[in-house]
Tab-separated table of C-alpha atoms in Angstrom:
chain	number	residue	atom	x	y	z
L	115	MET	CA	1.752	19.892	13.693
L	116	SER	CA	4.383	20.252	10.955
L	117	THR	CA	3.665	22.070	7.714
L	118	ARG	CA	3.747	18.785	5.807
L	119	LEU	CA	1.346	17.076	8.215
L	120	ALA	CA	-1.005	20.041	8.035
L	121	ARG	CA	-0.875	19.943	4.257
L	122	ARG	CA	-1.816	16.280	4.303
L	123	ARG	CA	-5.028	17.116	6.109
L	124	THR	CA	-6.485	19.205	3.310
L	125	ALA	CA	-9.066	18.553	0.636
L	126	ALA	CA	-6.543	19.601	-1.992
L	127	ALA	CA	-4.743	16.330	-1.384
L	128	ALA	CA	-7.739	14.272	-2.462
L	129	LEU	CA	-7.684	14.705	-6.251
L	130	GLY	CA	-4.922	15.381	-8.746
L	131	LEU	CA	-2.250	13.621	-6.705
L	132	ALA	CA	1.068	13.205	-8.501
L	133	SER	CA	1.744	9.638	-9.607
L	134	ALA	CA	4.431	7.892	-7.619
L	135	LEU	CA	5.828	6.665	-10.907
L	136	VAL	CA	5.565	8.193	-14.351
L	137	LEU	CA	4.930	5.967	-17.322
L	138	ALA	CA	8.362	5.040	-18.601
L	139	ALA	CA	10.214	1.829	-17.883
L	140	CYS	CA	12.291	-0.938	-19.397
L	141	SER	CA	13.585	-4.325	-18.346
L	142	ASN	CA	17.114	-5.556	-18.829
L	143	PRO	CA	17.519	-9.298	-18.097
L	144	SER	CA	21.251	-9.110	-18.769
L	145	GLU	CA	21.610	-7.009	-15.644
L	146	GLY	CA	20.334	-9.713	-13.295
L	147	GLY	CA	16.643	-8.893	-13.482
L	148	THR	CA	16.041	-5.171	-13.220
L	149	THR	CA	13.294	-2.780	-14.211
L	150	GLU	CA	14.017	0.891	-14.768
L	151	VAL	CA	11.266	3.274	-13.701
L	152	ALA	CA	11.170	7.047	-13.871
L	153	ALA	CA	10.266	8.737	-10.600
L	154	ALA	CA	8.023	11.800	-10.481
L	155	SER	CA	11.092	14.034	-10.201
L	156	GLY	CA	12.219	12.833	-13.619
L	157	ALA	CA	15.161	10.835	-12.274
L	158	LYS	CA	15.275	7.159	-13.206
L	159	THR	CA	15.298	4.380	-10.632
L	160	LYS	CA	16.568	0.924	-11.541
L	161	ILE	CA	14.521	-1.575	-9.553
L	162	ASN	CA	16.079	-4.911	-8.656
L	163	ILE	CA	13.516	-7.671	-9.182
L	164	SER	CA	15.912	-10.585	-8.706
L	165	PRO	CA	15.879	-12.785	-5.560
L	166	ASP	CA	19.261	-11.331	-4.526
L	167	GLN	CA	17.880	-8.175	-2.977
L	168	ASN	CA	20.741	-6.721	-0.919
L	169	ARG	CA	18.165	-4.935	1.231
L	170	VAL	CA	18.807	-1.695	3.118
L	171	THR	CA	19.658	-2.525	6.743
L	172	THR	CA	20.103	-0.685	10.012
L	173	ASP	CA	21.293	-1.420	13.559
L	174	LYS	CA	19.276	-2.584	16.540
L	175	VAL	CA	18.220	0.115	19.010
L	176	ASP	CA	18.120	-1.435	22.469
L	177	SER	CA	15.782	1.144	23.989
L	178	ILE	CA	13.170	0.601	21.260
L	179	ALA	CA	13.650	-3.173	21.237
L	180	ALA	CA	12.905	-3.209	24.966
L	181	GLU	CA	9.399	-1.860	24.229
L	182	VAL	CA	8.427	-5.023	22.338
L	183	PRO	CA	6.113	-7.342	24.315
L	184	GLU	CA	8.104	-9.974	26.212
L	185	LYS	CA	6.505	-12.917	24.399
L	186	ILE	CA	7.770	-11.650	21.051
L	187	ARG	CA	11.205	-10.725	22.417
L	188	LYS	CA	11.667	-14.244	23.815
L	189	ARG	CA	10.524	-15.794	20.529
L	190	GLY	CA	13.099	-13.728	18.645
L	191	THR	CA	11.066	-13.452	15.456
L	192	LEU	CA	8.623	-10.876	14.191
L	193	GLU	CA	5.763	-12.695	12.492
L	194	LEU	CA	4.716	-10.461	9.620
L	195	VAL	CA	1.878	-10.899	7.154
L	196	ALA	CA	1.388	-9.596	3.634
L	197	SER	CA	-0.947	-10.258	0.740
L	198	SER	CA	-0.053	-13.179	-1.504
L	199	GLY	CA	-1.339	-11.287	-4.545
L	200	SER	CA	1.490	-10.000	-6.728
L	201	ALA	CA	1.371	-6.204	-6.566
L	202	ALA	CA	4.640	-4.625	-7.714
L	203	PRO	CA	6.282	-2.517	-6.399
L	204	LEU	CA	4.504	-3.039	-3.048
L	205	THR	CA	4.729	-6.790	-2.423
L	206	PHE	CA	5.453	-9.251	-5.219
L	207	TYR	CA	7.635	-12.173	-6.222
L	208	ALA	CA	11.156	-11.897	-7.588
L	209	THR	CA	12.247	-13.450	-10.854
L	210	ASP	CA	12.521	-16.848	-9.121
L	211	ASN	CA	8.737	-16.696	-8.455
L	212	LYS	CA	9.195	-17.486	-4.757
L	213	THR	CA	11.194	-14.730	-3.050
L	214	VAL	CA	8.916	-12.022	-1.625
L	215	ILE	CA	10.206	-8.547	-2.486
L	216	GLY	CA	8.945	-4.971	-2.648
L	217	VAL	CA	8.779	-1.795	-0.620
L	218	GLU	CA	6.508	-3.359	2.027
L	219	PRO	CA	8.857	-6.268	2.875
L	220	ASP	CA	11.845	-3.908	2.795
L	221	LEU	CA	10.255	-1.604	5.381
L	222	ALA	CA	9.202	-4.592	7.490
L	223	TYR	CA	12.788	-5.913	7.474
L	224	LEU	CA	14.090	-2.466	8.419
L	225	VAL	CA	11.736	-2.238	11.400
L	226	ALA	CA	12.721	-5.747	12.490
L	227	ASP	CA	16.380	-4.643	12.415
L	228	VAL	CA	15.655	-1.829	14.878
L	229	LEU	CA	13.718	-4.200	17.138
L	230	GLY	CA	16.474	-6.825	17.060
L	231	LEU	CA	14.111	-9.471	15.695
L	232	LYS	CA	14.306	-11.883	12.784
L	233	PRO	CA	11.525	-11.027	10.305
L	234	HIS	CA	9.361	-13.862	9.019
L	235	ILE	CA	6.987	-12.837	6.228
L	236	ASN	CA	3.843	-14.915	5.757
L	237	THR	CA	1.894	-14.383	2.520
L	238	VAL	CA	-1.843	-15.040	2.599
L	239	SER	CA	-4.998	-13.876	0.824
L	240	TRP	CA	-6.103	-10.335	1.692
L	241	GLU	CA	-8.965	-11.352	4.002
L	242	ASN	CA	-6.724	-13.809	5.873
L	243	ILE	CA	-4.371	-10.985	6.827
L	244	PHE	CA	-7.004	-9.758	9.245
L	245	VAL	CA	-8.087	-13.243	10.341
L	246	GLY	CA	-4.474	-13.941	11.272
L	247	LEU	CA	-4.071	-10.642	13.118
L	248	ASP	CA	-7.325	-11.265	15.011
L	249	SER	CA	-6.110	-14.658	16.204
L	250	ALA	CA	-2.612	-13.325	17.042
L	251	LYS	CA	-1.123	-15.747	14.526
L	252	TYR	CA	0.730	-12.768	13.076
L	253	ASP	CA	2.233	-9.842	14.957
L	254	ALA	CA	1.892	-7.140	12.306
L	255	GLY	CA	0.678	-6.590	8.788
L	256	PHE	CA	2.850	-4.758	6.273
L	257	SER	CA	0.608	-4.982	3.222
L	258	ASN	CA	-0.429	-1.537	1.979
L	259	ILE	CA	-3.116	-1.429	4.695
L	260	THR	CA	-4.957	1.885	4.885
L	261	VAL	CA	-5.907	3.482	8.188
L	262	THR	CA	-9.705	3.626	8.392
L	263	GLU	CA	-11.996	4.610	11.242
L	264	GLU	CA	-13.769	1.262	10.998
L	265	ARG	CA	-10.526	-0.728	11.211
L	266	LYS	CA	-9.358	1.307	14.201
L	267	GLU	CA	-12.011	-0.445	16.291
L	268	LYS	CA	-10.087	-3.726	15.999
L	269	TYR	CA	-6.535	-2.719	15.093
L	270	ASP	CA	-3.773	-0.311	16.023
L	271	PHE	CA	-1.762	1.466	13.332
L	272	ALA	CA	1.737	2.892	12.952
L	273	THR	CA	1.853	4.850	9.693
L	274	TYR	CA	4.706	4.709	7.186
L	275	ARG	CA	3.531	5.860	3.713
L	276	GLU	CA	0.954	8.044	2.053
L	277	ASP	CA	-1.956	6.153	0.500
L	278	ASN	CA	-2.844	7.199	-3.026
L	279	LEU	CA	-5.232	5.291	-5.281
L	280	GLY	CA	-5.105	5.137	-9.063
L	281	PHE	CA	-7.657	4.489	-11.798
L	282	GLY	CA	-6.027	2.295	-14.421
L	283	ALA	CA	-7.371	2.156	-17.989
L	284	LYS	CA	-6.321	0.643	-21.286
L	285	LYS	CA	-3.712	2.875	-22.891
L	286	GLY	CA	-5.312	5.401	-25.223
L	287	SER	CA	-8.758	4.981	-23.637
L	288	GLY	CA	-9.403	8.724	-23.622
L	289	LEU	CA	-10.888	8.398	-20.132
L	290	LYS	CA	-10.211	10.811	-17.292
L	291	VAL	CA	-11.431	10.396	-13.721
L	292	THR	CA	-11.721	13.424	-11.460
L	293	GLY	CA	-14.873	12.537	-9.532
L	294	PRO	CA	-17.964	10.301	-9.250
L	295	ALA	CA	-19.587	11.537	-12.472
L	296	ASP	CA	-16.660	10.206	-14.507
L	297	VAL	CA	-17.358	6.600	-13.466
L	298	ALA	CA	-21.163	6.741	-13.815
L	299	GLY	CA	-22.253	3.813	-15.957
L	300	LYS	CA	-18.678	2.563	-16.267
L	301	THR	CA	-17.581	-0.998	-15.498
L	302	VAL	CA	-14.890	-0.750	-12.829
L	303	ALA	CA	-12.909	-3.553	-11.204
L	304	VAL	CA	-11.860	-3.362	-7.562
L	305	SER	CA	-10.607	-5.783	-4.911
L	306	SER	CA	-13.128	-6.931	-2.323
L	307	GLY	CA	-12.721	-5.803	1.285
L	308	THR	CA	-10.486	-2.835	0.452
L	309	ASN	CA	-10.917	0.844	1.171
L	310	GLN	CA	-10.987	1.474	-2.598
L	311	GLU	CA	-14.053	-0.768	-2.807
L	312	LYS	CA	-15.713	1.315	-0.091
L	313	LEU	CA	-14.928	4.532	-1.942
L	314	LEU	CA	-16.197	3.166	-5.249
L	315	ILE	CA	-19.464	1.977	-3.707
L	316	GLU	CA	-20.023	5.423	-2.215
L	317	TRP	CA	-19.305	7.080	-5.564
L	318	SER	CA	-21.849	4.756	-7.172
L	319	LYS	CA	-24.480	5.717	-4.583
L	320	GLU	CA	-23.670	9.382	-5.098
L	321	ASN	CA	-24.215	8.960	-8.837
L	322	GLU	CA	-27.615	7.349	-8.291
L	323	LYS	CA	-28.688	10.158	-5.956
L	324	ALA	CA	-27.689	12.658	-8.640
L	325	GLY	CA	-29.753	10.819	-11.260
L	326	ARG	CA	-26.726	9.321	-12.971
L	327	LYS	CA	-26.093	5.649	-13.697
L	328	PRO	CA	-24.464	3.590	-10.927
L	329	VAL	CA	-21.032	2.020	-11.296
L	330	ASP	CA	-20.981	-1.563	-12.558
L	331	ILE	CA	-18.500	-2.993	-10.035
L	332	LYS	CA	-16.585	-6.164	-10.911
L	333	TYR	CA	-14.339	-8.398	-8.818
L	334	TYR	CA	-11.448	-10.567	-9.988
L	335	GLN	CA	-9.257	-13.054	-8.122
L	336	ASN	CA	-5.933	-11.487	-9.042
L	337	ASP	CA	-4.280	-8.625	-10.911
L	338	SER	CA	-3.518	-10.713	-14.005
L	339	ASP	CA	-7.235	-11.461	-14.452
L	340	THR	CA	-8.063	-7.800	-13.929
L	341	TYR	CA	-5.611	-6.564	-16.546
L	342	LEU	CA	-6.740	-9.248	-19.003
L	343	ALA	CA	-10.304	-7.975	-18.571
L	344	LEU	CA	-9.061	-4.413	-19.090
L	345	GLN	CA	-7.279	-5.292	-22.331
L	346	SER	CA	-10.264	-7.256	-23.671
L	347	GLY	CA	-12.701	-4.422	-22.938
L	348	ARG	CA	-14.749	-6.331	-20.356
L	349	ILE	CA	-14.041	-3.529	-17.892
L	350	ASP	CA	-13.405	0.165	-18.438
L	351	LEU	CA	-11.310	0.897	-15.364
L	352	TYR	CA	-9.517	-0.663	-12.430
L	353	LEU	CA	-9.252	1.116	-9.071
L	354	GLY	CA	-6.314	0.046	-6.911
L	355	PRO	CA	-3.169	1.356	-5.212
L	356	ASN	CA	-1.617	4.054	-7.363
L	357	PRO	CA	1.919	2.609	-7.111
L	358	THR	CA	0.793	-0.709	-8.620
L	359	ALA	CA	-1.284	0.974	-11.334
L	360	ALA	CA	1.621	3.238	-12.277
L	361	TYR	CA	4.145	0.390	-12.133
L	362	HIS	CA	2.002	-1.776	-14.425
L	363	ALA	CA	1.622	1.092	-16.875
L	364	ALA	CA	5.361	1.767	-16.769
L	365	THR	CA	6.508	-1.811	-17.255
L	366	THR	CA	3.945	-2.982	-19.846
L	367	GLY	CA	3.048	0.119	-21.847
L	368	LYS	CA	-0.481	-1.298	-22.206
L	369	THR	CA	-2.277	0.700	-19.508
L	370	GLU	CA	-2.299	4.228	-18.129
L	371	VAL	CA	-3.330	5.984	-14.933
L	372	VAL	CA	-6.269	8.245	-15.784
L	373	GLY	CA	-7.038	9.582	-12.315
L	374	THR	CA	-5.778	9.528	-8.739
L	375	TYR	CA	-7.495	9.869	-5.380
L	376	SER	CA	-6.564	9.889	-1.708
L	377	GLY	CA	-7.133	6.565	0.027
L	378	ALA	CA	-8.868	8.377	2.893
L	379	GLY	CA	-11.484	10.126	0.795
L	380	ALA	CA	-12.291	13.663	-0.219
L	381	THR	CA	-10.995	15.613	2.779
L	382	LEU	CA	-8.060	13.637	4.150
L	383	GLN	CA	-4.747	12.307	2.841
L	384	GLY	CA	-4.798	8.528	3.217
L	385	LEU	CA	-2.054	6.780	5.155
L	386	ILE	CA	-0.624	3.266	4.950
L	387	ALA	CA	0.353	1.666	8.244
L	388	ALA	CA	1.837	-1.307	10.029
L	389	THR	CA	-1.232	-2.996	11.481
L	390	THR	CA	-1.503	-4.907	14.757
L	391	LYS	CA	-4.267	-6.391	16.865
L	392	LYS	CA	-5.842	-3.774	19.134
L	393	ASP	CA	-3.918	-3.292	22.376
L	394	SER	CA	-1.258	-5.848	21.431
L	395	GLY	CA	1.444	-3.515	22.727
L	396	LEU	CA	3.233	-3.396	19.389
L	397	ALA	CA	2.000	-0.103	17.933
L	398	LYS	CA	4.389	2.085	19.934
L	399	PRO	CA	7.584	0.086	19.275
L	400	LEU	CA	6.648	-0.133	15.591
L	401	ALA	CA	6.087	3.639	15.401
L	402	ASP	CA	9.286	4.332	17.337
L	403	ALA	CA	11.237	2.017	15.024
L	404	LEU	CA	9.750	3.694	11.967
L	405	ASN	CA	10.578	7.153	13.310
L	406	HIS	CA	14.131	5.994	13.976
L	407	VAL	CA	14.635	4.825	10.366
L	408	ILE	CA	12.975	8.007	9.094
L	409	ASP	CA	15.474	10.023	11.127
L	410	ASN	CA	18.568	7.985	10.185
L	411	GLY	CA	17.811	8.084	6.456
L	412	THR	CA	17.401	4.351	5.789
L	413	TYR	CA	13.643	4.783	5.302
L	414	ALA	CA	14.268	7.272	2.498
L	415	LYS	CA	16.724	4.848	0.880
L	416	VAL	CA	14.076	2.106	0.818
L	417	LEU	CA	11.433	4.335	-0.788
L	418	LYS	CA	13.931	5.640	-3.329
L	419	ARG	CA	14.923	2.075	-4.131
L	420	TRP	CA	11.364	1.358	-5.279
L	421	GLY	CA	10.654	4.717	-6.941
L	422	LEU	CA	8.214	5.750	-4.203
L	423	SER	CA	9.938	8.743	-2.610
L	424	ASP	CA	6.855	10.888	-3.265
L	425	GLU	CA	4.854	8.757	-0.797
L	426	ALA	CA	7.198	9.414	2.144
L	427	VAL	CA	5.888	10.649	5.476
L	428	THR	CA	7.922	12.786	7.857
L	429	LYS	CA	6.689	10.991	10.966
L	430	SER	CA	5.062	7.690	11.925
L	431	GLU	CA	1.793	8.363	13.733
L	432	ILE	CA	-0.162	5.979	15.947
L	433	ASN	CA	-3.851	5.702	15.015
L	434	PRO	CA	-4.250	9.036	13.176
L	435	PRO	CA	-7.568	10.023	11.544
L	436	GLY	CA	-8.385	7.566	8.760
L	437	LEU	CA	-10.922	6.967	6.016
L	438	PRO	CA	-14.261	8.017	7.554
L	439	ARG	CA	-17.090	5.529	7.853
L	440	THR	CA	-18.963	7.684	5.353
L	441	ASN	CA	-16.901	9.624	2.867
L	442	LYS	CA	-18.543	13.018	3.242
């Protein structure tokens, strides 16, 4: 195991994770729709949010393409699925409000290049990602999906990014989240069916066992409703992917990230992965394609393009340890 992989498997990775983006950004419509975001290193990344993406590309690798199940090879397309909720810089809509852009689609396109397939991205509600994978309507999900032990019963995973969660609060809230006690009695929004919901529920139970108040958990249909509730004071915090929380803070100046946490819980660095139906035969070619783009440098270019270099992995792993069923 490499030094970096070993480091990922430590409790130190759970709290105090560096934000993928620091809170400084501006938009310049005269430059074709761009947003400038400062990366954790201090360097600034200008993010293209126009429909003309000029994505990073790479060449087909015949030996890896040959690993793809015959049915998909004959079809010639890779049916991909992502969440329809706008979550910049992961998956969201360009300035034309119809072109799907973000780091997730970029990585999906890159993998499709290696496999010699035409990528077709389908956007659906979060729960329908898994319904579609179950029915084989979609080949793979690229939608900030965390590896969890429960999900591994039904799905195979090929990892491609670290998974860090962020607690968003209204700017100047004075709040700081470092553990369960900091959210006791607080009203916290979270998306249903996510690993962050699971973590928040367990924190709430832990608070009750310790004699503290439980978390008042709220659910909203989309991010715009969540941030409206945050600004109006109807909720204290929002727990979601750290890249989206940091991006919102950077581009609006109205919120801030007041705590971060590993998406796999207290003892394990969370990992985001391409997700396929169990035993579909796609996990290995996806992992091999991802390792190829990691090795040839195009993967790093994609992450840098979206200001997410700090979430890079050095290797795509198939079905590694994920969020435990109980976060102990």
